[in-house]
Coordinates of C-alpha atoms (C1' of nucleotides) in Angstrom, one line a residue:
Chain A
M1 CA 0.0 0.0 0.0
P2 CA 1.8 3.2 -1.2
S3 CA 1.6 6.2 1.1
L4 CA -0.9 8.9 0.3
T5 CA 2.0 11.3 -0.1
S6 CA 3.5 9.3 -2.9
V7 CA 0.2 9.0 -4.6
L8 CA -1.2 12.5 -4.1
G9 CA 1.8 14.8 -3.3
A10 CA 1.3 17.9 -1.4
L11 CA -0.3 21.3 -1.9
D12 CA 1.4 24.4 -3.2
P13 CA 0.9 27.0 -0.5
T14 CA 2.2 29.8 -2.9
S15 CA -0.4 29.0 -5.5
D16 CA -3.4 31.2 -5.6
R17 CA -5.5 28.3 -6.8
A18 CA -8.1 27.4 -4.3
V19 CA -7.1 24.6 -1.9
F20 CA -10.0 22.5 -2.8
R21 CA -9.2 22.8 -6.5
Q22 CA -5.7 21.8 -5.8
I23 CA -6.9 18.7 -3.9
A24 CA -9.2 17.9 -6.8
D25 CA -6.3 18.3 -9.2
R26 CA -4.2 15.9 -7.3
L27 CA -6.9 13.3 -7.2
R28 CA -7.7 13.8 -10.9
E29 CA -4.1 13.3 -11.8
A30 CA -3.9 10.2 -9.7
I31 CA -7.0 8.8 -11.5
D32 CA -5.7 9.8 -14.9
K33 CA -2.4 8.1 -14.2
G34 CA -4.1 4.9 -13.2
R35 CA -3.1 5.1 -9.5
F36 CA -6.8 4.7 -8.8
K37 CA -8.6 2.5 -11.3
E38 CA -12.3 2.3 -12.2
G39 CA -14.2 1.2 -9.2
D40 CA -11.4 1.8 -6.8
K41 CA -12.1 3.5 -3.5
L42 CA -10.5 6.9 -3.1
P43 CA -9.0 7.9 0.3
S44 CA -11.8 8.7 2.8
E45 CA -12.6 12.2 3.7
T46 CA -10.9 11.8 7.1
E47 CA -7.7 10.5 5.4
L48 CA -7.7 13.4 3.0
V49 CA -8.3 15.9 5.9
E50 CA -5.3 14.5 7.7
H51 CA -3.1 14.2 4.7
F52 CA -3.6 17.7 3.4
G53 CA -4.1 19.4 6.8
V54 CA -7.4 21.1 5.8
S55 CA -10.9 21.1 7.2
R56 CA -13.5 18.5 6.1
M57 CA -15.6 21.0 4.0
T58 CA -12.5 21.7 1.9
V59 CA -12.1 18.0 1.2
R60 CA -15.8 17.6 0.4
N61 CA -15.6 20.5 -2.0
A62 CA -12.8 18.8 -3.8
L63 CA -14.7 15.5 -4.0
A64 CA -17.9 17.3 -5.1
L65 CA -15.9 18.8 -8.0
L66 CA -14.8 15.3 -9.2
Q67 CA -18.3 14.1 -9.0
Q68 CA -19.6 17.0 -11.1
E69 CA -17.0 16.1 -13.7
G70 CA -18.3 12.6 -13.7
L71 CA -15.0 11.1 -12.5
A72 CA -16.2 9.9 -9.1
V73 CA -19.3 8.7 -7.3
S74 CA -19.9 8.7 -3.5
E75 CA -21.7 5.9 -1.8
H76 CA -23.1 6.6 1.6
G77 CA -21.5 4.6 4.3
K78 CA -18.9 3.1 2.0
G79 CA -16.7 5.7 0.4
V80 CA -16.0 7.7 -2.7
F81 CA -15.2 5.6 -5.8
V82 CA -13.7 6.2 -9.2
R83 CA -16.8 6.0 -11.5
P84 CA -16.9 2.8 -13.4
R85 CA -17.6 3.2 -17.1
P86 CA -20.4 1.0 -18.1
P87 CA -20.3 -0.7 -21.5
V88 CA -21.9 1.6 -24.1
R89 CA -24.5 0.7 -26.5
R90 CA -23.9 1.8 -30.1
L91 CA -26.9 3.0 -32.0
A92 CA -26.4 2.7 -35.7
S93 CA -28.2 5.0 -38.1
D94 CA -29.7 2.0 -39.9
R95 CA -31.3 0.7 -36.8
F96 CA -34.8 1.3 -38.3
A97 CA -34.1 -0.4 -41.6
R98 CA -36.9 -2.6 -42.8
R99 CA -34.6 -5.7 -42.7
H100 CA -34.5 -5.3 -39.0
R101 CA -38.3 -5.3 -38.7
D102 CA -39.1 -8.9 -39.5
Q103 CA -38.4 -10.4 -36.2
G104 CA -40.8 -10.8 -33.3
K105 CA -38.6 -9.0 -30.9
S106 CA -38.0 -5.3 -30.6
A107 CA -34.8 -3.8 -31.9
F108 CA -33.7 -3.1 -28.4
T109 CA -34.1 -6.7 -27.3
V110 CA -32.3 -8.1 -30.3
E111 CA -29.4 -5.8 -30.0
A112 CA -29.0 -6.3 -26.3
E113 CA -29.1 -10.0 -26.5
A114 CA -26.6 -10.0 -29.3
A115 CA -24.3 -8.0 -27.0
G116 CA -24.7 -10.4 -24.2
S117 CA -26.9 -8.1 -22.0
R118 CA -30.2 -8.8 -20.3
P119 CA -32.8 -6.4 -21.7
E120 CA -36.0 -5.3 -20.0
V121 CA -38.7 -2.9 -20.9
D122 CA -41.0 -1.5 -18.2
S123 CA -43.2 1.5 -17.4
L124 CA -45.2 0.7 -20.4
E125 CA -48.1 3.1 -20.7
V126 CA -50.3 3.8 -23.7
K127 CA -52.8 6.6 -23.5
E128 CA -54.5 9.4 -25.4
E129 CA -53.4 12.9 -24.6
R130 CA -53.5 16.5 -25.7
P131 CA -50.1 17.1 -27.3
T132 CA -47.7 19.7 -26.1
Q133 CA -47.1 22.7 -28.5
D134 CA -43.8 21.3 -29.7
I135 CA -45.1 17.8 -30.4
A136 CA -48.2 19.2 -32.1
A137 CA -46.1 21.3 -34.4
R138 CA -44.0 18.4 -35.4
L139 CA -47.1 16.2 -36.1
G140 CA -49.1 18.7 -38.1
S141 CA -51.2 20.0 -35.2
P142 CA -53.4 17.1 -34.3
R143 CA -56.0 17.8 -31.6
K144 CA -55.1 14.7 -29.7
V145 CA -52.3 12.1 -29.9
L146 CA -51.6 8.6 -28.8
A147 CA -48.6 8.5 -26.4
R148 CA -46.7 5.3 -25.9
R149 CA -44.2 5.5 -23.0
R150 CA -41.6 2.9 -22.0
R151 CA -38.3 2.6 -20.1
Y152 CA -35.5 0.4 -21.3
L153 CA -33.1 -1.4 -19.0
L154 CA -29.9 -3.3 -19.6
D155 CA -28.8 -5.9 -16.9
G156 CA -31.2 -4.2 -14.5
R157 CA -29.8 -0.7 -15.1
P158 CA -32.2 1.8 -16.7
V159 CA -30.6 3.4 -19.7
E160 CA -33.3 5.1 -21.7
F161 CA -36.8 6.5 -21.5
A162 CA -38.8 7.0 -24.6
T163 CA -42.3 8.3 -25.6
S164 CA -43.8 7.9 -29.1
Y165 CA -46.5 10.2 -30.2
L166 CA -48.8 9.5 -33.1
P167 CA -51.8 11.5 -34.4
L168 CA -54.8 9.9 -32.7
D169 CA -56.8 9.8 -36.0
L170 CA -54.1 7.6 -37.4
A171 CA -53.5 5.3 -34.4
R172 CA -56.9 4.9 -32.8
D173 CA -58.4 1.4 -32.8
T174 CA -55.3 -0.1 -34.4
P175 CA -52.7 -2.5 -33.0
I176 CA -50.6 0.6 -32.3
A177 CA -52.9 1.4 -29.5
Q178 CA -52.3 -1.9 -27.9
P179 CA -49.5 -2.3 -25.3
N180 CA -47.8 -4.8 -27.5
P181 CA -48.2 -3.7 -31.2
G182 CA -46.9 -7.0 -32.5
P183 CA -43.8 -8.1 -34.4
G184 CA -41.7 -5.3 -35.9
G185 CA -43.2 -2.8 -33.7
I186 CA -45.3 0.3 -34.6
Y187 CA -43.2 1.0 -37.7
A188 CA -44.3 -2.4 -39.2
R189 CA -47.9 -1.7 -38.3
L190 CA -47.7 1.8 -39.9
E191 CA -46.4 0.4 -43.1
E192 CA -49.2 -2.3 -43.1
M193 CA -51.7 0.5 -42.8
G194 CA -50.4 2.1 -45.9
H195 CA -48.0 4.6 -44.5
R196 CA -44.9 3.6 -46.3
L197 CA -42.1 5.2 -44.3
D198 CA -39.9 7.5 -46.3
H199 CA -37.4 9.0 -43.9
F200 CA -36.6 10.0 -40.3
D201 CA -35.5 13.3 -38.9
E202 CA -33.4 13.1 -35.8
E203 CA -32.6 16.1 -33.5
I204 CA -29.9 15.6 -30.9
R205 CA -29.2 17.7 -27.8
A206 CA -27.2 17.1 -24.7
R207 CA -28.0 18.6 -21.3
M208 CA -28.0 17.9 -17.6
P209 CA -31.0 15.8 -16.4
S210 CA -34.0 17.1 -14.6
P211 CA -34.6 15.7 -11.1
A212 CA -37.3 13.5 -12.6
E213 CA -34.9 12.1 -15.1
V214 CA -32.3 11.5 -12.4
R215 CA -34.9 9.3 -10.6
T216 CA -36.2 7.5 -13.7
L217 CA -32.7 6.7 -15.1
H218 CA -30.9 6.3 -11.7
L219 CA -28.3 8.8 -12.9
A220 CA -25.1 9.5 -11.0
S221 CA -24.3 13.1 -10.6
G222 CA -22.0 14.2 -13.4
V223 CA -23.8 12.2 -16.1
P224 CA -25.6 14.2 -18.7
V225 CA -28.4 13.0 -20.9
I226 CA -28.7 12.7 -24.6
H227 CA -32.1 14.0 -25.8
L228 CA -33.1 12.6 -29.2
I229 CA -36.3 13.7 -31.0
R230 CA -37.1 11.5 -34.0
T231 CA -39.8 12.3 -36.5
A232 CA -40.9 9.6 -39.0
F233 CA -42.3 10.7 -42.3
D234 CA -44.3 8.6 -44.8
A235 CA -44.0 8.7 -48.5
E236 CA -46.6 11.5 -48.7
G237 CA -44.5 13.7 -46.5
R238 CA -46.8 13.4 -43.6
A239 CA -45.2 13.2 -40.1
V240 CA -46.7 10.0 -38.7
E241 CA -44.7 9.6 -35.4
V242 CA -42.6 11.6 -33.1
C243 CA -40.4 9.7 -30.7
D244 CA -38.9 11.6 -27.8
T245 CA -36.0 9.7 -26.2
V246 CA -33.9 10.6 -23.2
M247 CA -30.8 8.4 -22.8
A248 CA -28.2 8.1 -20.0
A249 CA -25.2 9.7 -21.8
D250 CA -22.7 7.3 -20.3
A251 CA -24.5 4.3 -21.8
Y252 CA -24.7 5.4 -25.4
V253 CA -22.7 6.2 -28.5
L254 CA -24.8 7.3 -31.4
S255 CA -23.4 6.4 -34.8
Y256 CA -24.5 7.9 -38.2
Q257 CA -23.3 7.2 -41.7
L258 CA -23.7 10.0 -44.1
P259 CA -23.3 9.9 -47.9
A260 CA -21.0 12.5 -49.3
T261 CA -23.4 13.8 -51.9
Chain B
M1 CA -41.9 43.5 -5.8
P2 CA -43.6 40.4 -4.5
S3 CA -42.4 39.1 -1.2
L4 CA -40.0 36.2 -1.1
T5 CA -42.6 34.2 0.8
S6 CA -45.2 34.5 -2.0
V7 CA -42.6 33.4 -4.5
L8 CA -40.8 30.7 -2.7
G9 CA -43.1 29.5 0.1
A10 CA -41.7 27.9 3.2
L11 CA -40.0 24.6 4.1
D12 CA -41.7 21.5 5.3
P13 CA -40.1 20.7 8.6
T14 CA -41.8 17.3 8.7
S15 CA -40.3 16.2 5.4
D16 CA -37.2 14.0 5.5
R17 CA -36.0 15.6 2.4
A18 CA -32.8 17.5 3.1
V19 CA -33.3 21.2 3.7
F20 CA -31.0 22.3 0.9
R21 CA -32.9 20.1 -1.5
Q22 CA -36.1 21.6 -0.4
I23 CA -34.7 25.1 -1.0
A24 CA -33.5 24.0 -4.4
D25 CA -36.9 22.6 -5.1
R26 CA -38.6 25.9 -4.3
L27 CA -36.2 27.9 -6.5
R28 CA -36.6 25.4 -9.3
E29 CA -40.4 25.6 -9.1
A30 CA -40.2 29.4 -9.2
I31 CA -38.0 29.3 -12.2
D32 CA -40.2 26.7 -14.0
K33 CA -43.2 28.8 -13.3
G34 CA -41.6 31.9 -14.8
R35 CA -41.4 33.8 -11.5
F36 CA -37.8 34.2 -12.4
K37 CA -37.0 34.5 -16.1
E38 CA -33.8 33.9 -18.0
G39 CA -31.1 36.2 -16.9
D40 CA -33.1 37.3 -13.8
K41 CA -31.1 37.6 -10.5
L42 CA -32.2 35.1 -7.9
P43 CA -32.4 36.2 -4.3
S44 CA -29.0 36.7 -2.7
E45 CA -27.5 34.1 -0.4
T46 CA -28.1 36.5 2.5
E47 CA -31.8 37.0 1.6
L48 CA -32.3 33.2 1.3
V49 CA -30.6 32.7 4.7
E50 CA -33.0 35.1 6.3
H51 CA -36.0 33.9 4.5
F52 CA -35.6 30.2 5.2
G53 CA -33.8 30.7 8.6
V54 CA -30.9 28.4 7.7
S55 CA -27.2 28.8 7.6
R56 CA -25.4 30.1 4.6
M57 CA -23.8 26.8 3.7
T58 CA -27.2 25.3 3.4
V59 CA -28.3 28.0 1.0
R60 CA -25.1 27.6 -1.0
N61 CA -25.6 23.8 -1.3
A62 CA -29.1 24.6 -2.7
L63 CA -27.7 27.1 -5.2
A64 CA -24.8 24.7 -6.2
L65 CA -27.5 22.0 -7.0
L66 CA -29.2 24.4 -9.4
Q67 CA -25.9 25.2 -11.1
Q68 CA -25.1 21.5 -11.5
E69 CA -28.5 21.1 -13.2
G70 CA -27.6 23.9 -15.6
L71 CA -30.4 26.1 -14.3
A72 CA -28.4 28.8 -12.8
V73 CA -25.0 30.5 -13.0
S74 CA -23.3 32.5 -10.3
E75 CA -21.3 35.6 -11.0
H76 CA -18.8 36.7 -8.3
G77 CA -19.7 40.0 -6.8
K78 CA -23.0 40.2 -8.6
G79 CA -25.3 37.4 -7.7
V80 CA -26.8 34.1 -9.0
F81 CA -28.8 34.3 -12.2
V82 CA -31.2 32.1 -14.1
R83 CA -29.0 30.8 -16.8
P84 CA -29.8 32.4 -20.2
R85 CA -30.2 30.0 -23.0
P86 CA -28.0 31.1 -25.9
P87 CA -29.4 30.6 -29.4
V88 CA -28.4 27.2 -30.6
R89 CA -26.7 26.4 -33.9
R90 CA -28.3 23.6 -35.8
L91 CA -26.0 21.3 -37.7
A92 CA -27.7 19.6 -40.6
S93 CA -26.5 16.2 -41.8
D94 CA -25.9 17.6 -45.3
R95 CA -23.5 20.3 -44.1
F96 CA -20.7 18.6 -46.0
A97 CA -22.6 18.3 -49.3
R98 CA -20.5 19.3 -52.3
R99 CA -22.9 22.1 -53.2
H100 CA -21.8 23.8 -50.0
R101 CA -18.1 23.6 -50.9
D102 CA -18.0 26.1 -53.8
Q103 CA -17.7 29.3 -51.7
G104 CA -14.6 30.8 -50.5
K105 CA -15.7 30.9 -46.9
S106 CA -15.9 28.0 -44.5
A107 CA -19.2 26.3 -43.7
F108 CA -19.0 27.7 -40.2
T109 CA -18.6 31.3 -41.4
V110 CA -21.4 31.0 -44.0
E111 CA -23.9 29.5 -41.6
A112 CA -23.1 32.0 -38.8
E113 CA -23.4 35.0 -41.0
A114 CA -26.7 33.7 -42.4
A115 CA -27.9 33.4 -38.8
G116 CA -26.8 37.0 -38.1
S117 CA -24.0 36.1 -35.8
R118 CA -20.4 37.2 -35.9
P119 CA -18.1 34.1 -36.5
E120 CA -14.5 33.9 -35.6
V121 CA -11.9 31.1 -35.9
D122 CA -8.8 31.1 -33.7
S123 CA -6.2 28.9 -32.1
L124 CA -5.3 27.7 -35.6
E125 CA -2.5 25.3 -35.4
V126 CA -1.2 22.9 -38.1
K127 CA 1.5 20.4 -37.2
E128 CA 2.7 16.9 -37.7
E129 CA 2.2 14.4 -34.9
R130 CA 2.4 10.8 -33.8
P131 CA -1.3 9.8 -33.7
T132 CA -3.0 8.4 -30.6
Q133 CA -3.9 4.8 -30.7
D134 CA -7.6 5.7 -31.3
I135 CA -6.9 8.1 -34.2
A136 CA -4.3 5.7 -35.7
A137 CA -6.8 2.9 -35.7
R138 CA -9.4 5.0 -37.5
L139 CA -7.0 6.1 -40.2
G140 CA -5.4 2.8 -41.0
S141 CA -2.4 3.0 -38.7
P142 CA -0.3 5.7 -40.3
R143 CA 3.0 6.4 -38.5
K144 CA 2.4 10.1 -38.5
V145 CA -0.5 12.4 -39.1
L146 CA -1.1 16.0 -39.9
A147 CA -3.2 17.7 -37.2
R148 CA -5.2 20.8 -37.8
R149 CA -6.6 22.4 -34.7
R150 CA -9.0 25.4 -34.5
R151 CA -11.5 26.9 -32.2
Y152 CA -14.8 28.5 -33.4
L153 CA -16.5 31.4 -31.7
L154 CA -19.9 33.0 -32.3
D155 CA -20.3 36.7 -31.2
G156 CA -17.1 36.3 -29.2
R157 CA -18.3 33.2 -27.4
P158 CA -16.3 30.0 -28.0
V159 CA -18.6 27.2 -28.9
E160 CA -16.5 24.5 -30.5
F161 CA -13.0 23.1 -30.6
A162 CA -12.0 20.8 -33.4
T163 CA -9.0 18.8 -34.6
S164 CA -8.7 17.2 -38.0
Y165 CA -6.2 14.4 -38.5
L166 CA -5.0 13.2 -41.9
P167 CA -2.4 10.6 -42.8
L168 CA 0.8 12.5 -43.3
D169 CA 1.7 10.7 -46.5
L170 CA -1.5 12.0 -48.0
A171 CA -1.4 15.6 -46.7
R172 CA 2.3 16.5 -46.7
D173 CA 3.3 19.3 -49.1
T174 CA -0.2 20.0 -50.1
P175 CA -2.5 23.0 -49.5
I176 CA -4.0 20.9 -46.7
A177 CA -0.8 21.5 -44.7
Q178 CA -1.2 25.3 -45.0
P179 CA -3.0 27.2 -42.3
N180 CA -5.6 28.3 -44.9
P181 CA -6.2 25.4 -47.3
G182 CA -8.3 27.5 -49.7
P183 CA -11.9 27.7 -50.8
G184 CA -14.0 24.8 -49.9
G185 CA -11.6 23.7 -47.2
I186 CA -9.7 20.5 -46.9
Y187 CA -12.5 18.4 -48.4
A188 CA -12.4 20.3 -51.6
R189 CA -8.6 19.8 -51.7
L190 CA -8.9 16.1 -51.0
E191 CA -11.3 15.7 -53.9
E192 CA -8.9 17.7 -56.2
M193 CA -6.2 15.3 -55.2
G194 CA -8.2 12.4 -56.4
H195 CA -9.8 11.3 -53.2
R196 CA -13.4 11.5 -54.1
L197 CA -15.3 11.5 -50.9
D198 CA -17.8 8.7 -50.5
H199 CA -19.3 8.9 -47.0
F200 CA -18.8 10.0 -43.5
D201 CA -19.1 8.1 -40.2
E202 CA -20.1 10.2 -37.2
E203 CA -19.9 9.0 -33.6
I204 CA -21.6 11.1 -31.0
R205 CA -21.1 11.1 -27.2
A206 CA -22.1 13.4 -24.5
R207 CA -20.2 13.9 -21.2
M208 CA -19.1 16.5 -18.7
P209 CA -16.1 18.6 -19.9
S210 CA -12.6 18.1 -18.6
P211 CA -11.0 21.2 -16.8
A212 CA -9.1 21.9 -20.0
E213 CA -12.3 22.0 -22.0
V214 CA -14.0 24.2 -19.5
R215 CA -11.2 26.7 -20.0
T216 CA -11.1 26.5 -23.8
L217 CA -14.9 26.8 -24.3
H218 CA -15.6 29.1 -21.2
L219 CA -18.2 26.6 -20.1
A220 CA -20.5 27.4 -17.2
S221 CA -20.9 24.5 -14.7
G222 CA -23.8 22.3 -15.6
V223 CA -23.1 22.5 -19.3
P224 CA -22.0 19.2 -20.8
V225 CA -20.1 18.8 -24.1
I226 CA -21.0 16.9 -27.2
H227 CA -18.1 14.9 -28.5
L228 CA -18.3 14.2 -32.2
I229 CA -15.8 12.0 -34.1
R230 CA -16.2 12.1 -37.9
T231 CA -14.3 9.9 -40.2
A232 CA -14.3 10.7 -44.0
F233 CA -13.9 7.8 -46.4
D234 CA -13.0 8.1 -50.1
A235 CA -14.5 6.1 -52.9
E236 CA -11.8 3.4 -52.4
G237 CA -12.9 2.9 -48.8
R238 CA -9.8 4.5 -47.4
A239 CA -10.3 6.7 -44.3
V240 CA -8.7 10.0 -45.4
E241 CA -9.6 12.2 -42.4
V242 CA -10.7 12.0 -38.8
C243 CA -12.2 15.1 -37.3
D244 CA -12.5 15.2 -33.5
T245 CA -14.9 17.9 -32.3
V246 CA -15.9 19.1 -28.8
M247 CA -18.9 21.3 -28.7
A248 CA -20.6 23.3 -25.9
A249 CA -23.8 21.3 -25.6
D250 CA -25.9 24.4 -24.9
A251 CA -24.9 25.9 -28.2
Y252 CA -25.8 23.1 -30.6
V253 CA -28.6 20.9 -31.9
L254 CA -27.4 18.2 -34.2
S255 CA -29.9 17.2 -37.0
Y256 CA -29.8 14.1 -39.1
Q257 CA -32.0 12.9 -41.9
L258 CA -32.1 9.2 -42.4
P259 CA -33.7 7.4 -45.3
A260 CA -36.1 4.6 -44.2
T261 CA -34.5 1.9 -46.3
Chain C
dA1 C1' -16.7 66.5 -17.1
dC2 C1' -13.8 63.2 -15.5
dC3 C1' -11.7 60.1 -12.5
dA4 C1' -10.1 58.1 -8.1
dT5 C1' -11.8 56.4 -3.9
dC6 C1' -14.9 54.7 -0.7
dT7 C1' -18.5 51.6 0.6
dA8 C1' -22.1 48.3 0.7
dG9 C1' -23.5 44.2 -1.2
dT10 C1' -22.4 40.0 -3.5
dC11 C1' -20.2 35.4 -4.0
dG12 C1' -15.7 32.5 -2.9
dT13 C1' -13.1 30.1 0.3
dC14 C1' -12.0 28.0 4.6
dT15 C1' -12.4 26.7 9.6
dA16 C1' -14.2 23.8 13.5
dG17 C1' -17.3 21.6 15.0
dA18 C1' -22.1 18.7 15.8
dT19 C1' -25.3 15.2 14.7
dG20 C1' -27.4 11.7 11.7
dA21 C1' -27.5 7.6 8.9
dG22 C1' -25.8 3.7 6.0
dT23 C1' -22.2 -0.2 5.9
dT24 C1' -19.1 -3.5 7.5
dG25 C1' -16.9 -6.5 10.3
dC26 C1' -16.1 -8.2 14.8
dT27 C1' -17.5 -10.2 19.1
dG28 C1' -19.7 -12.9 22.1
dC29 C1' -23.7 -15.3 23.1
dC30 C1' -26.7 -19.2 22.1
Chain D
dG1 C1' -22.0 -22.9 13.5
dG2 C1' -25.1 -19.2 13.4
dC3 C1' -26.8 -15.0 14.7
dA4 C1' -27.7 -10.6 17.2
dG5 C1' -25.8 -6.7 18.5
dC6 C1' -22.2 -3.5 18.9
dA7 C1' -18.3 -0.6 17.4
dA8 C1' -15.9 1.7 14.0
dC9 C1' -15.9 3.7 9.8
dT10 C1' -18.0 5.9 6.0
dC11 C1' -20.5 9.9 3.8
dA12 C1' -24.7 13.4 4.5
dT13 C1' -26.4 17.4 6.5
dC14 C1' -26.3 21.5 9.1
dT15 C1' -24.5 25.4 12.1
dA16 C1' -21.8 29.7 13.0
dG17 C1' -18.5 32.4 11.9
dA18 C1' -14.3 34.5 9.5
dC19 C1' -11.9 36.7 5.8
dG20 C1' -11.1 37.6 0.8
dA21 C1' -12.3 39.3 -3.7
dC22 C1' -15.2 41.2 -7.1
dT23 C1' -18.9 44.6 -8.6
dA24 C1' -21.5 48.7 -8.8
dG25 C1' -23.0 52.8 -7.3
dA26 C1' -22.2 56.9 -4.5
dT27 C1' -19.0 60.4 -3.2
dG28 C1' -15.9 63.9 -3.7
dG29 C1' -11.9 66.0 -5.6
dT30 C1' -9.6 67.8 -9.7

DNA sequence: ACCATCTAGTCGTCTAGATGAGTTGCTGCC
DNA sequence: GGCAGCAACTCATCTAGACGACTAGATGGT
């Protein structure tokens, strides 16, 4: 067990950089250099207080900084740990290709099982609603919409929360209004109903999660979300579905292939 | 001027929710309801201390929470303000289409001026380097690469930092190795040199910024970054360029159009 | 009119404690 | 051996106060 001094060094009293930032710097360096690896426990607050000769609030400020940066997570009663990087799921831009729609399982399930993970879907809710202004504008201002909400989990960890909106006049009394819309999902049903899909628009934003999103996705502090809004258009140019997805950013890499036209 | 009580209400002493979280909840509600608008000053720490009857650290914890959520920013000596949402720049998936490459200006400059903003590019650096393992793998393991670094600003605000990597054997002694590669940028030069571009791969991640990125992009706390890695392939399937871009997430919406094949 | 200075108000940093609550492992009883 | 309970350690929350640094407006002199 190397001494704390050899791992963290000491503070520079002549520096005008705040002490808690210097402590965070030392810890960050140690993590970057591999002195602490993913999942390792960092020195306890008490140990850092004694090592650097500062008060506990100063040490806590330093640790809070690392958590905001997404480098560390604290666990009450246990310690502060280097944040483990969960395996990421790669979303290819052809994930809605027709050739992926023939199977009975959802794209999420197929991909997850192929990657050796245990997929789950919960919070399934299907209901009719008045659309928000934004959703209504994207769908051509329907009075009401069908909303399909669900949460996706990998190996028990929630990673994504999605809501699909469809104009109610289009979805009412169809399999799309059922909790399970059948093989190939709602896109297969839409095509069967004569809405041949032409293209999708996807808008991507990144931001910090709301408190509700932190609860739903069990997000550690320092983990942003990716907010993806996809609109599906049929061959007549009508927007037939808007899917609003919030993803834990540490669980995803989005991948797009663009032709160089 | 409405009283603080009418805007913020009081705490619930029977709740087991931490006091600083309750204070943050009250402030967040007030912001959501429009009682405080973008750019408005929140009550000072002293005012909140007196209103809620708690110590200053408790109030500061509450305000820190709002800043982590990206809802507020503090300004030393002035106060804590509801974070203004800067106008976002939308990046379309056809932004590298040939038809956009004819003009003398860069895509960034043209788009920014069209949107009425004042674009700048700085930190221009062009040099030869040994590639990192990741870049090397994407480019077919060249021994050395040409790296082109630049930072983009809109109306004086830095919004994006990008580095392009090209295999050195391909870029050496060409206009691409010049600070200004000429009209249409390096993609026009690559095509002139016989590398007809075929397609781009883009990988998108979101995460919290490193301290270096906070400095380079002047990021407020609670603002994540979007990390985009684009690889350009020529008609022979060779990777001719990798562009590594870090964007302030509050300044961008990425937009992709996907065919429903 | 201009500018330097003062001052009140603001957030930033740090100290030194107290109490509470979750986790873990040990100890001693059965 | 098994288990209940205790002790030690962890982070979470909160208090009360001190000093520093930055901002902006008021003051007053040139």
